[in-house]
Amino acid sequence: MLAGRAVLFLSLTWTTCRGLAMPRVAECGVSCSPGFTCRSRVNRNIFNSFCQHTPRSLSPSVLEALTLSTAMKCAPRNDCSLVLRVQASLTLHEGLRGLEACSMNVDTQETRCQSVRVSRASRRLQVGRQLQVHFDCFEVGVAQSLYVTLRTVPHFCGIQLDRQYRVEDCGDQDVGRNLPGCSAKKFSYWVDRDRKVVRVQAPEAPGGSDYYVRLCLKWFTCEDVGAPARVTANGLSRTVSLPYSRELPCLCLEGWSATPDAVRMQACPFEDDTEALWDAVHYHPGAQALSWEPACPVSGHVSLCWRPGPGALCHQLENSGRAAHGRVSTQQVGWGGRGHGPDLSAPQVQYPRVDTQPQLCLKFSTSRGFWVRCPFKGQRFQAWKMTVQPAASQGHLRVTFFSPEAAHFQVYLCQQRKTWPPACRPALWATALPPASGDFMAGPAVAFVDVPRDEACVPNTCIQGRRTDMLFSAPQQLCDLWCPASQGTAD
């Protein structure tokens, strides 16, 4: 029982710098803001009950904050252990009785919950005030991947905060020095790129136990790539060979001794091999959608761009910029039908209704640089074309569009300049043509528009054609036309 006594909240801020000491806690406990009478309860492997209909008077922003950090608990003359600290706050509503925080180990699915209930008398006095709760009793292991959920008591639908969190590993100086499992020896390895094999030398495990090594893809957790290899304690060799198919930056080695709660050591031999990530572009003809589904988590920026010619700068298409923060999203999944969890199934980035133009490309930008991929550059994609020829009416040029399917187009007259984008005049709508007309070799002509010759033939002027019935399309353009014999084709 915390009967309204003053509790000091410390705001602890630190970076991932390995040299900084981790905060210590002497005892586990749960504390509330001054003025609130609270009682705590610890639950294991269960969540708050099914959500209830949310009252109209309850704002979705009633849960204000959820902050996570790691602390160390050390017994006198004994080993240390790690605990997860959860600091939460909400605005107390008349329909709320408290808070519940749950931590799930993503590897084992084990879930632990702690709740804080505010007494009825205290609720009546404190309605509308901010309640801060500090949980200190979530025991965690080295390098564990956690999914933490904060809910109200009772749990109202749509009112929840979620966080993903990874506990520090043995590379942290304080953890490596004080956690008993971090004293284990590390394995050594070398890569045979010709045979696509990683050879691992297992260390002597403590107590003469067996040792396991595996390859895994490191997302939020490390997902198996084949079965673990076992090195027996009395075996003649402590070297194993692990085959792989692709060199990915998130393809890692993980080794651990066959003892309870053994700390797992990791190494990622290909962390600088990023080229394979940018090739994971897929086109879906039925939906006319373009998606990027990398095999590893990537943080950066993605956009569609237009490359006018080989080696030219790729100019970003309007409204195509997307942030990339890894594929993990919080969509509702199992968890007994009562919770939210990480979902790894969705593509990283997807663009609907994309025109299959050879000049339409994807540009990836990260802290290491940028890369451009043009998925429609090959011959297997049919693209529309634009030609310019003298029109039947004197003083005009006819811009004709050829396409293997029905399409709509606009034409712009653009003035080239040193900076991008060019200055383009208002659009001219192309007139649709009857089916199966035009040059069969170029494809059926679907539309045309006549433009004044004296405007199109001005130096540094380009005729630019754009498809308008797609959400994302790269333009075609012809520049500096030779007007006395005006004829040109944009490929």
Short mmCIF file of C-alpha atoms in Angstrom, two decimals:
data_model
loop_
_atom_site.label_atom_id
_atom_site.label_comp_id
_atom_site.label_asym_id
_atom_site.label_seq_id
_atom_site.Cartn_x
_atom_site.Cartn_y
_atom_site.Cartn_z
CA MET A 1 0.00 0.00 0.00
CA LEU A 2 1.34 3.41 -0.98
CA ALA A 3 -0.70 5.73 1.22
CA GLY A 4 -0.17 9.14 -0.32
CA ARG A 5 3.46 9.42 0.67
CA ALA A 6 5.79 11.55 -1.38
CA VAL A 7 7.76 9.63 -3.95
CA LEU A 8 10.75 11.08 -5.74
CA PHE A 9 10.83 10.46 -9.50
CA LEU A 10 14.24 10.62 -11.09
CA SER A 11 14.52 11.35 -14.77
CA LEU A 12 17.43 9.27 -16.00
CA THR A 13 18.72 9.95 -19.49
CA TRP A 14 21.63 8.30 -21.19
CA THR A 15 22.75 7.28 -24.64
CA THR A 16 23.93 3.93 -25.90
CA CYS A 17 27.51 4.87 -25.07
CA ARG A 18 29.15 1.78 -23.66
CA GLY A 19 31.13 3.66 -21.04
CA LEU A 20 28.18 4.99 -19.00
CA ALA A 21 27.11 3.09 -15.87
CA MET A 22 23.63 1.59 -15.75
CA PRO A 23 21.31 2.80 -12.93
CA ARG A 24 21.07 0.53 -9.86
CA VAL A 25 17.99 -0.50 -7.94
CA ALA A 26 18.21 -2.01 -4.47
CA GLU A 27 14.69 -3.46 -4.33
CA CYS A 28 11.87 -4.02 -6.74
CA GLY A 29 8.82 -1.86 -6.23
CA VAL A 30 5.97 0.11 -7.75
CA SER A 31 5.36 3.75 -6.89
CA CYS A 32 2.66 6.35 -7.65
CA SER A 33 2.53 10.13 -7.76
CA PRO A 34 2.20 12.00 -4.43
CA GLY A 35 -1.41 12.35 -3.33
CA PHE A 36 -2.58 9.05 -4.83
CA THR A 37 -3.36 5.95 -2.76
CA CYS A 38 -2.33 2.94 -4.84
CA ARG A 39 -1.88 -0.78 -4.49
CA SER A 40 0.07 -3.02 -6.86
CA ARG A 41 -0.44 -6.52 -8.19
CA VAL A 42 1.89 -8.81 -10.16
CA ASN A 43 0.41 -11.18 -12.77
CA ARG A 44 2.29 -13.72 -14.92
CA ASN A 45 1.41 -14.93 -18.42
CA ILE A 46 -1.97 -13.18 -18.61
CA PHE A 47 -3.12 -9.89 -20.02
CA ASN A 48 -5.83 -7.53 -19.00
CA SER A 49 -9.26 -8.88 -20.00
CA PHE A 50 -10.90 -8.29 -23.37
CA CYS A 51 -11.30 -4.62 -24.15
CA GLN A 52 -14.52 -2.82 -23.30
CA HIS A 53 -16.43 -0.21 -25.31
CA THR A 54 -14.81 3.18 -24.79
CA PRO A 55 -17.05 5.86 -23.20
CA ARG A 56 -17.45 9.03 -25.27
CA SER A 57 -16.13 11.10 -22.40
CA LEU A 58 -12.81 9.20 -22.42
CA SER A 59 -10.19 10.67 -24.76
CA PRO A 60 -7.83 8.27 -26.62
CA SER A 61 -4.94 10.45 -25.40
CA VAL A 62 -5.69 9.70 -21.73
CA LEU A 63 -2.49 7.58 -21.74
CA GLU A 64 0.17 10.27 -21.96
CA ALA A 65 3.60 8.61 -21.83
CA LEU A 66 5.45 5.30 -21.72
CA THR A 67 9.20 5.37 -21.06
CA LEU A 68 11.43 2.28 -20.86
CA SER A 69 14.95 1.83 -19.50
CA THR A 70 17.18 -0.89 -18.06
CA ALA A 71 18.53 -0.96 -14.51
CA MET A 72 20.81 -3.36 -12.65
CA LYS A 73 20.00 -5.08 -9.38
CA CYS A 74 23.02 -6.42 -7.49
CA ALA A 75 22.84 -8.44 -4.30
CA PRO A 76 25.67 -7.97 -1.76
CA ARG A 77 28.57 -10.34 -2.60
CA ASN A 78 26.47 -11.93 -5.31
CA ASP A 79 25.80 -11.74 -9.01
CA CYS A 80 23.87 -8.92 -10.66
CA SER A 81 20.70 -9.16 -12.73
CA LEU A 82 18.82 -6.80 -15.04
CA VAL A 83 15.36 -5.31 -14.60
CA LEU A 84 13.20 -3.30 -16.96
CA ARG A 85 11.97 0.03 -15.61
CA VAL A 86 8.63 1.23 -16.95
CA GLN A 87 7.52 4.79 -16.27
CA ALA A 88 3.97 5.68 -17.34
CA SER A 89 1.52 8.50 -16.92
CA LEU A 90 -2.17 9.11 -17.58
CA THR A 91 -4.85 11.64 -16.83
CA LEU A 92 -7.16 10.09 -14.26
CA HIS A 93 -10.73 9.72 -15.51
CA GLU A 94 -13.75 8.86 -13.42
CA GLY A 95 -14.13 5.58 -15.33
CA LEU A 96 -10.52 4.44 -14.72
CA ARG A 97 -9.26 2.44 -11.78
CA GLY A 98 -5.57 2.30 -12.66
CA LEU A 99 -2.88 1.14 -15.09
CA GLU A 100 -1.47 -2.17 -16.29
CA ALA A 101 1.94 -2.67 -17.92
CA CYS A 102 2.86 -5.96 -19.63
CA SER A 103 6.22 -7.10 -20.98
CA MET A 104 6.44 -9.97 -23.49
CA ASN A 105 9.67 -11.79 -24.30
CA VAL A 106 9.45 -11.93 -28.11
CA ASP A 107 11.59 -15.09 -28.28
CA THR A 108 9.63 -17.21 -25.76
CA GLN A 109 6.25 -15.38 -25.82
CA GLU A 110 6.34 -15.34 -22.01
CA THR A 111 4.36 -12.38 -20.71
CA ARG A 112 4.49 -10.71 -17.32
CA CYS A 113 2.07 -8.03 -16.19
CA GLN A 114 1.97 -5.59 -13.30
CA SER A 115 -0.99 -3.41 -12.45
CA VAL A 116 -1.57 -0.46 -10.17
CA ARG A 117 -5.04 0.27 -8.79
CA VAL A 118 -6.06 3.64 -7.33
CA SER A 119 -8.35 3.48 -4.32
CA ARG A 120 -11.94 4.64 -4.79
CA ALA A 121 -11.57 7.51 -2.33
CA SER A 122 -8.38 8.69 -4.04
CA ARG A 123 -10.02 8.48 -7.48
CA ARG A 124 -12.84 10.79 -6.40
CA LEU A 125 -10.35 13.37 -5.14
CA GLN A 126 -7.85 13.16 -8.03
CA VAL A 127 -10.09 13.05 -11.16
CA GLY A 128 -8.51 15.15 -13.93
CA ARG A 129 -5.02 15.07 -12.39
CA GLN A 130 -1.98 13.35 -13.86
CA LEU A 131 -1.08 9.96 -12.36
CA GLN A 132 2.52 8.83 -12.75
CA VAL A 133 3.46 5.22 -12.07
CA HIS A 134 6.96 3.73 -11.90
CA PHE A 135 7.30 -0.06 -12.28
CA ASP A 136 10.69 -1.49 -11.28
CA CYS A 137 10.10 -5.25 -11.14
CA PHE A 138 10.24 -6.67 -14.66
CA GLU A 139 13.14 -9.13 -14.59
CA VAL A 140 14.83 -9.36 -17.99
CA GLY A 141 17.84 -11.09 -19.53
CA VAL A 142 20.84 -9.86 -21.47
CA ALA A 143 20.02 -8.89 -25.10
CA GLN A 144 16.35 -9.83 -24.75
CA SER A 145 13.85 -8.46 -27.28
CA LEU A 146 10.73 -7.18 -25.52
CA TYR A 147 7.31 -5.90 -26.51
CA VAL A 148 5.81 -3.68 -23.81
CA THR A 149 2.15 -2.69 -23.63
CA LEU A 150 0.49 -0.09 -21.40
CA ARG A 151 -3.27 -0.20 -20.83
CA THR A 152 -5.89 1.31 -18.62
CA VAL A 153 -7.76 -0.65 -15.93
CA PRO A 154 -10.32 -1.55 -17.10
CA HIS A 155 -8.95 -1.97 -20.63
CA PHE A 156 -10.91 0.19 -23.11
CA CYS A 157 -10.67 -0.59 -26.84
CA GLY A 158 -8.26 1.61 -28.78
CA ILE A 159 -6.59 3.04 -25.67
CA GLN A 160 -3.13 1.48 -25.49
CA LEU A 161 0.54 2.39 -25.87
CA ASP A 162 3.10 -0.07 -27.30
CA ARG A 163 6.88 -0.03 -27.37
CA GLN A 164 9.55 -2.37 -28.69
CA TYR A 165 12.68 -2.58 -26.58
CA ARG A 166 15.96 -4.45 -26.68
CA VAL A 167 17.89 -5.00 -23.47
CA GLU A 168 21.59 -4.15 -23.56
CA ASP A 169 23.92 -6.98 -24.52
CA CYS A 170 27.36 -7.98 -23.25
CA GLY A 171 28.93 -5.29 -25.45
CA ASP A 172 27.72 -2.73 -22.90
CA GLN A 173 30.68 -2.16 -20.59
CA ASP A 174 28.65 -2.22 -17.36
CA VAL A 175 26.66 -5.31 -18.37
CA GLY A 176 29.73 -7.16 -19.64
CA ARG A 177 31.60 -6.53 -16.39
CA ASN A 178 28.82 -7.43 -13.93
CA LEU A 179 26.57 -10.08 -15.52
CA PRO A 180 27.85 -13.64 -14.95
CA GLY A 181 26.79 -14.94 -18.38
CA CYS A 182 28.91 -12.33 -20.15
CA SER A 183 32.13 -13.91 -18.92
CA ALA A 184 31.70 -16.74 -21.44
CA LYS A 185 34.28 -16.90 -24.21
CA LYS A 186 33.25 -15.77 -27.70
CA PHE A 187 33.35 -17.98 -30.75
CA SER A 188 35.56 -17.23 -33.74
CA TYR A 189 34.61 -17.57 -37.40
CA TRP A 190 35.76 -17.07 -40.99
CA VAL A 191 33.75 -16.78 -44.21
CA ASP A 192 34.31 -18.79 -47.40
CA ARG A 193 32.47 -16.65 -49.94
CA ASP A 194 33.27 -18.97 -52.84
CA ARG A 195 31.56 -21.95 -51.20
CA LYS A 196 29.02 -19.77 -49.34
CA VAL A 197 29.91 -21.27 -45.99
CA VAL A 198 30.69 -19.76 -42.58
CA ARG A 199 33.09 -21.84 -40.51
CA VAL A 200 32.74 -21.38 -36.74
CA GLN A 201 35.20 -22.37 -34.02
CA ALA A 202 33.20 -22.94 -30.83
CA PRO A 203 34.82 -21.98 -27.49
CA GLU A 204 35.15 -24.23 -24.49
CA ALA A 205 31.75 -23.97 -22.81
CA PRO A 206 31.58 -23.53 -19.01
CA GLY A 207 31.25 -26.79 -17.09
CA GLY A 208 32.23 -28.83 -20.13
CA SER A 209 28.77 -28.48 -21.68
CA ASP A 210 27.81 -28.70 -25.33
CA TYR A 211 27.71 -25.58 -27.49
CA TYR A 212 25.20 -24.47 -30.16
CA VAL A 213 25.77 -22.23 -33.19
CA ARG A 214 23.21 -21.06 -35.73
CA LEU A 215 22.67 -18.58 -38.55
CA CYS A 216 19.74 -16.21 -38.12
CA LEU A 217 18.18 -13.12 -39.70
CA LYS A 218 18.29 -10.30 -37.20
CA TRP A 219 15.05 -8.32 -37.22
CA PHE A 220 13.59 -7.36 -33.88
CA THR A 221 14.55 -10.92 -32.90
CA CYS A 222 16.96 -13.27 -34.64
CA GLU A 223 14.92 -15.63 -36.86
CA ASP A 224 16.26 -19.12 -37.64
CA VAL A 225 17.98 -19.80 -40.96
CA GLY A 226 18.34 -23.57 -40.82
CA ALA A 227 18.80 -25.78 -37.77
CA PRO A 228 21.40 -24.96 -35.08
CA ALA A 229 24.66 -26.93 -35.21
CA ARG A 230 25.67 -28.72 -32.01
CA VAL A 231 29.27 -29.03 -30.85
CA THR A 232 29.54 -31.78 -28.25
CA ALA A 233 31.80 -31.30 -25.26
CA ASN A 234 33.70 -34.56 -25.93
CA GLY A 235 33.84 -34.17 -29.71
CA LEU A 236 37.09 -34.39 -31.65
CA SER A 237 36.51 -31.05 -33.41
CA ARG A 238 34.98 -27.80 -32.22
CA THR A 239 34.57 -26.44 -35.75
CA VAL A 240 31.27 -26.46 -37.67
CA SER A 241 30.33 -25.23 -41.15
CA LEU A 242 27.09 -23.30 -41.70
CA PRO A 243 25.95 -22.82 -45.34
CA TYR A 244 24.11 -19.67 -46.45
CA SER A 245 22.38 -18.57 -49.67
CA ARG A 246 22.65 -14.76 -49.61
CA GLU A 247 25.08 -12.30 -48.06
CA LEU A 248 22.77 -9.99 -46.12
CA PRO A 249 23.71 -7.36 -43.53
CA CYS A 250 21.28 -8.89 -41.02
CA LEU A 251 22.51 -12.49 -41.49
CA CYS A 252 24.19 -13.15 -38.17
CA LEU A 253 25.86 -15.91 -36.20
CA GLU A 254 24.57 -16.76 -32.74
CA GLY A 255 26.32 -19.06 -30.28
CA TRP A 256 25.46 -20.24 -26.76
CA SER A 257 26.34 -23.01 -24.32
CA ALA A 258 23.81 -25.73 -23.50
CA THR A 259 23.25 -24.45 -19.97
CA PRO A 260 20.12 -22.85 -18.48
CA ASP A 261 19.79 -19.11 -19.18
CA ALA A 262 23.02 -19.04 -21.20
CA VAL A 263 23.87 -15.67 -22.74
CA ARG A 264 23.84 -15.77 -26.55
CA MET A 265 26.76 -14.23 -28.39
CA GLN A 266 26.18 -12.67 -31.82
CA ALA A 267 28.30 -11.59 -34.76
CA CYS A 268 27.16 -10.35 -38.19
CA PRO A 269 29.81 -11.16 -40.86
CA PHE A 270 28.03 -9.35 -43.71
CA GLU A 271 26.88 -6.15 -42.00
CA ASP A 272 28.47 -4.00 -44.74
CA ASP A 273 26.94 -6.00 -47.65
CA THR A 274 23.86 -3.86 -48.37
CA GLU A 275 23.54 -4.27 -52.16
CA ALA A 276 21.06 -7.18 -51.90
CA LEU A 277 18.60 -4.96 -50.01
CA TRP A 278 18.03 -2.60 -52.93
CA ASP A 279 17.22 -5.41 -55.37
CA ALA A 280 14.17 -6.59 -53.39
CA VAL A 281 11.74 -4.65 -55.64
CA HIS A 282 8.64 -6.46 -56.92
CA TYR A 283 5.97 -5.46 -59.44
CA HIS A 284 2.45 -6.88 -59.08
CA PRO A 285 0.73 -6.66 -62.50
CA GLY A 286 -2.80 -7.34 -61.26
CA ALA A 287 -2.74 -4.42 -58.82
CA GLN A 288 -0.24 -2.38 -60.91
CA ALA A 289 1.64 -1.97 -57.62
CA LEU A 290 5.35 -1.67 -56.94
CA SER A 291 6.67 -2.86 -53.57
CA TRP A 292 10.01 -3.02 -51.81
CA GLU A 293 10.37 -5.93 -49.41
CA PRO A 294 13.94 -5.99 -48.04
CA ALA A 295 15.22 -9.06 -46.24
CA CYS A 296 16.66 -6.88 -43.45
CA PRO A 297 15.46 -3.89 -41.41
CA VAL A 298 16.47 -0.57 -42.98
CA SER A 299 16.10 2.99 -41.72
CA GLY A 300 16.08 5.74 -44.29
CA HIS A 301 13.98 7.27 -47.05
CA VAL A 302 12.49 5.81 -50.24
CA SER A 303 11.00 7.65 -53.22
CA LEU A 304 10.05 7.13 -56.84
CA CYS A 305 12.08 9.16 -59.28
CA TRP A 306 12.39 9.93 -62.98
CA ARG A 307 15.73 9.43 -64.74
CA PRO A 308 15.60 11.22 -68.13
CA GLY A 309 18.59 9.33 -69.54
CA PRO A 310 21.51 7.00 -68.66
CA GLY A 311 23.68 8.50 -65.95
CA ALA A 312 21.31 11.46 -65.42
CA LEU A 313 20.11 12.59 -62.01
CA CYS A 314 16.96 10.84 -60.83
CA HIS A 315 14.32 13.47 -60.03
CA GLN A 316 11.87 12.63 -57.25
CA LEU A 317 8.20 12.24 -58.23
CA GLU A 318 5.72 14.33 -56.31
CA ASN A 319 4.13 12.70 -53.23
CA SER A 320 6.27 9.57 -53.52
CA GLY A 321 8.56 10.02 -50.50
CA ARG A 322 8.25 7.32 -47.85
CA ALA A 323 10.08 6.80 -44.57
CA ALA A 324 11.57 3.35 -43.98
CA HIS A 325 11.96 2.25 -40.37
CA GLY A 326 12.09 -1.54 -40.65
CA ARG A 327 9.21 -3.86 -41.40
CA VAL A 328 7.90 -4.31 -37.87
CA SER A 329 4.43 -2.83 -37.36
CA THR A 330 1.87 -3.14 -34.59
CA GLN A 331 -1.11 -4.89 -36.08
CA GLN A 332 -3.45 -7.12 -34.13
CA VAL A 333 -2.34 -10.73 -33.98
CA GLY A 334 -2.97 -13.73 -31.71
CA TRP A 335 -1.78 -13.34 -28.14
CA GLY A 336 -4.92 -15.12 -26.94
CA GLY A 337 -7.10 -12.76 -28.98
CA ARG A 338 -6.51 -9.99 -26.48
CA GLY A 339 -3.47 -8.10 -27.59
CA HIS A 340 -1.27 -6.50 -30.15
CA GLY A 341 2.07 -7.82 -31.26
CA PRO A 342 4.79 -7.33 -33.83
CA ASP A 343 3.81 -8.17 -37.40
CA LEU A 344 6.59 -8.94 -39.88
CA SER A 345 4.39 -9.72 -42.90
CA ALA A 346 3.77 -6.30 -44.44
CA PRO A 347 6.02 -4.93 -47.20
CA GLN A 348 8.30 -2.08 -46.23
CA VAL A 349 7.05 0.31 -48.94
CA GLN A 350 4.30 -0.08 -51.54
CA TYR A 351 3.15 2.19 -54.37
CA PRO A 352 -0.24 1.54 -56.05
CA ARG A 353 -1.06 2.20 -59.72
CA VAL A 354 2.48 2.60 -61.02
CA ASP A 355 3.22 3.14 -64.72
CA THR A 356 5.79 0.66 -66.08
CA GLN A 357 8.09 3.25 -67.67
CA PRO A 358 11.80 2.40 -68.11
CA GLN A 359 12.72 5.84 -66.73
CA LEU A 360 10.71 5.31 -63.53
CA CYS A 361 13.05 4.26 -60.71
CA LEU A 362 13.25 3.79 -56.94
CA LYS A 363 15.74 5.82 -54.94
CA PHE A 364 16.92 4.62 -51.51
CA SER A 365 18.64 7.05 -49.14
CA THR A 366 20.26 6.04 -45.85
CA SER A 367 22.99 7.40 -43.59
CA ARG A 368 25.52 5.45 -45.72
CA GLY A 369 24.52 6.98 -49.07
CA PHE A 370 21.90 6.50 -51.76
CA TRP A 371 21.12 3.87 -54.42
CA VAL A 372 18.86 3.90 -57.49
CA ARG A 373 17.11 0.88 -59.01
CA CYS A 374 15.03 0.99 -62.24
CA PRO A 375 12.85 -2.15 -62.23
CA PHE A 376 11.17 -1.52 -65.63
CA LYS A 377 14.36 -1.03 -67.61
CA GLY A 378 14.22 -4.53 -69.12
CA GLN A 379 12.39 -5.47 -72.31
CA ARG A 380 9.66 -7.54 -70.66
CA PHE A 381 7.60 -4.47 -69.67
CA GLN A 382 5.56 -2.74 -72.38
CA ALA A 383 5.66 1.03 -72.08
CA TRP A 384 3.92 3.86 -73.89
CA LYS A 385 5.81 6.02 -76.38
CA MET A 386 5.51 9.55 -77.65
CA THR A 387 6.35 10.90 -81.13
CA VAL A 388 6.39 14.44 -82.56
CA GLN A 389 5.73 15.03 -86.29
CA PRO A 390 4.42 17.89 -88.45
CA ALA A 391 0.65 18.21 -88.07
CA ALA A 392 -1.84 18.38 -90.92
CA SER A 393 -2.75 21.92 -89.87
CA GLN A 394 -0.04 24.39 -90.85
CA GLY A 395 1.98 25.93 -88.04
CA HIS A 396 1.49 23.01 -85.62
CA LEU A 397 3.31 19.89 -84.48
CA ARG A 398 1.37 16.73 -83.64
CA VAL A 399 2.30 14.87 -80.47
CA THR A 400 1.05 11.27 -80.70
CA PHE A 401 0.95 8.70 -77.91
CA PHE A 402 1.25 4.95 -78.54
CA SER A 403 0.29 2.52 -75.80
CA PRO A 404 -0.48 -1.21 -75.55
CA GLU A 405 -3.52 -0.31 -73.39
CA ALA A 406 -6.04 2.49 -73.09
CA ALA A 407 -4.50 5.51 -71.37
CA HIS A 408 -4.92 9.26 -70.87
CA PHE A 409 -2.19 11.85 -71.43
CA GLN A 410 -1.27 15.51 -71.00
CA VAL A 411 1.34 17.58 -72.84
CA TYR A 412 3.43 20.39 -71.37
CA LEU A 413 5.81 22.85 -73.00
CA CYS A 414 8.75 23.20 -70.64
CA GLN A 415 11.65 25.65 -70.62
CA GLN A 416 14.95 24.10 -69.58
CA ARG A 417 16.95 25.89 -66.88
CA LYS A 418 19.94 25.24 -64.65
CA THR A 419 17.85 24.23 -61.62
CA TRP A 420 15.23 21.51 -61.40
CA PRO A 421 12.30 21.37 -62.12
CA PRO A 422 11.93 23.07 -65.51
CA ALA A 423 9.38 25.83 -65.95
CA CYS A 424 6.35 24.19 -67.61
CA ARG A 425 3.29 25.92 -69.05
CA PRO A 426 -0.30 24.78 -68.38
CA ALA A 427 -1.16 21.32 -69.65
CA LEU A 428 -2.80 20.49 -72.98
CA TRP A 429 -5.11 17.48 -72.83
CA ALA A 430 -4.54 14.83 -75.50
CA THR A 431 -7.53 13.78 -77.59
CA ALA A 432 -8.35 10.06 -77.53
CA LEU A 433 -8.20 8.16 -80.83
CA PRO A 434 -10.33 5.21 -82.03
CA PRO A 435 -8.85 1.79 -81.17
CA ALA A 436 -6.21 0.13 -83.41
CA SER A 437 -5.16 3.28 -85.29
CA GLY A 438 -1.60 4.46 -85.88
CA ASP A 439 1.66 2.67 -86.53
CA PHE A 440 1.35 -1.04 -85.68
CA MET A 441 5.10 -1.37 -85.12
CA ALA A 442 5.11 1.45 -82.56
CA GLY A 443 1.93 0.17 -80.91
CA PRO A 444 -1.65 1.33 -81.26
CA ALA A 445 -2.03 5.10 -81.14
CA VAL A 446 -4.35 6.06 -78.32
CA ALA A 447 -4.22 9.88 -78.22
CA PHE A 448 -2.77 13.01 -79.84
CA VAL A 449 -2.53 16.76 -79.33
CA ASP A 450 -1.42 19.55 -81.68
CA VAL A 451 0.91 22.22 -80.29
CA PRO A 452 1.89 25.55 -81.95
CA ARG A 453 5.15 25.19 -83.86
CA ASP A 454 6.42 28.67 -82.95
CA GLU A 455 6.11 27.79 -79.22
CA ALA A 456 7.59 24.30 -79.42
CA CYS A 457 10.56 25.34 -81.56
CA VAL A 458 11.92 27.98 -79.18
CA PRO A 459 15.50 27.11 -78.08
CA ASN A 460 15.79 25.19 -74.79
CA THR A 461 12.13 24.13 -75.01
CA CYS A 462 10.98 20.55 -74.40
CA ILE A 463 7.71 18.83 -75.20
CA GLN A 464 6.87 16.74 -72.17
CA GLY A 465 4.17 14.05 -72.15
CA ARG A 466 2.69 12.60 -69.00
CA ARG A 467 0.24 9.79 -68.33
CA THR A 468 -2.59 11.01 -66.11
CA ASP A 469 -4.58 7.86 -65.29
CA MET A 470 -1.87 6.42 -62.99
CA LEU A 471 -0.92 7.64 -59.53
CA PHE A 472 2.80 7.45 -60.31
CA SER A 473 4.18 7.89 -63.82
CA ALA A 474 7.47 9.11 -65.26
CA PRO A 475 7.19 11.69 -68.06
CA GLN A 476 8.63 11.41 -71.56
CA GLN A 477 10.16 14.48 -73.14
CA LEU A 478 11.71 15.65 -76.43
CA CYS A 479 13.93 18.73 -76.37
CA ASP A 480 15.43 21.14 -78.93
CA LEU A 481 13.36 19.89 -81.85
CA TRP A 482 14.77 20.48 -85.33
CA CYS A 483 11.68 22.19 -86.63
CA PRO A 484 12.34 22.45 -90.39
CA ALA A 485 12.09 18.64 -90.46
CA SER A 486 10.41 18.19 -87.15
CA GLN A 487 10.25 14.56 -86.31
CA GLY A 488 11.34 12.82 -83.17
CA THR A 489 10.57 9.84 -80.98
CA ALA A 490 10.87 9.45 -77.23
CA ASP A 491 11.85 5.94 -76.26
#
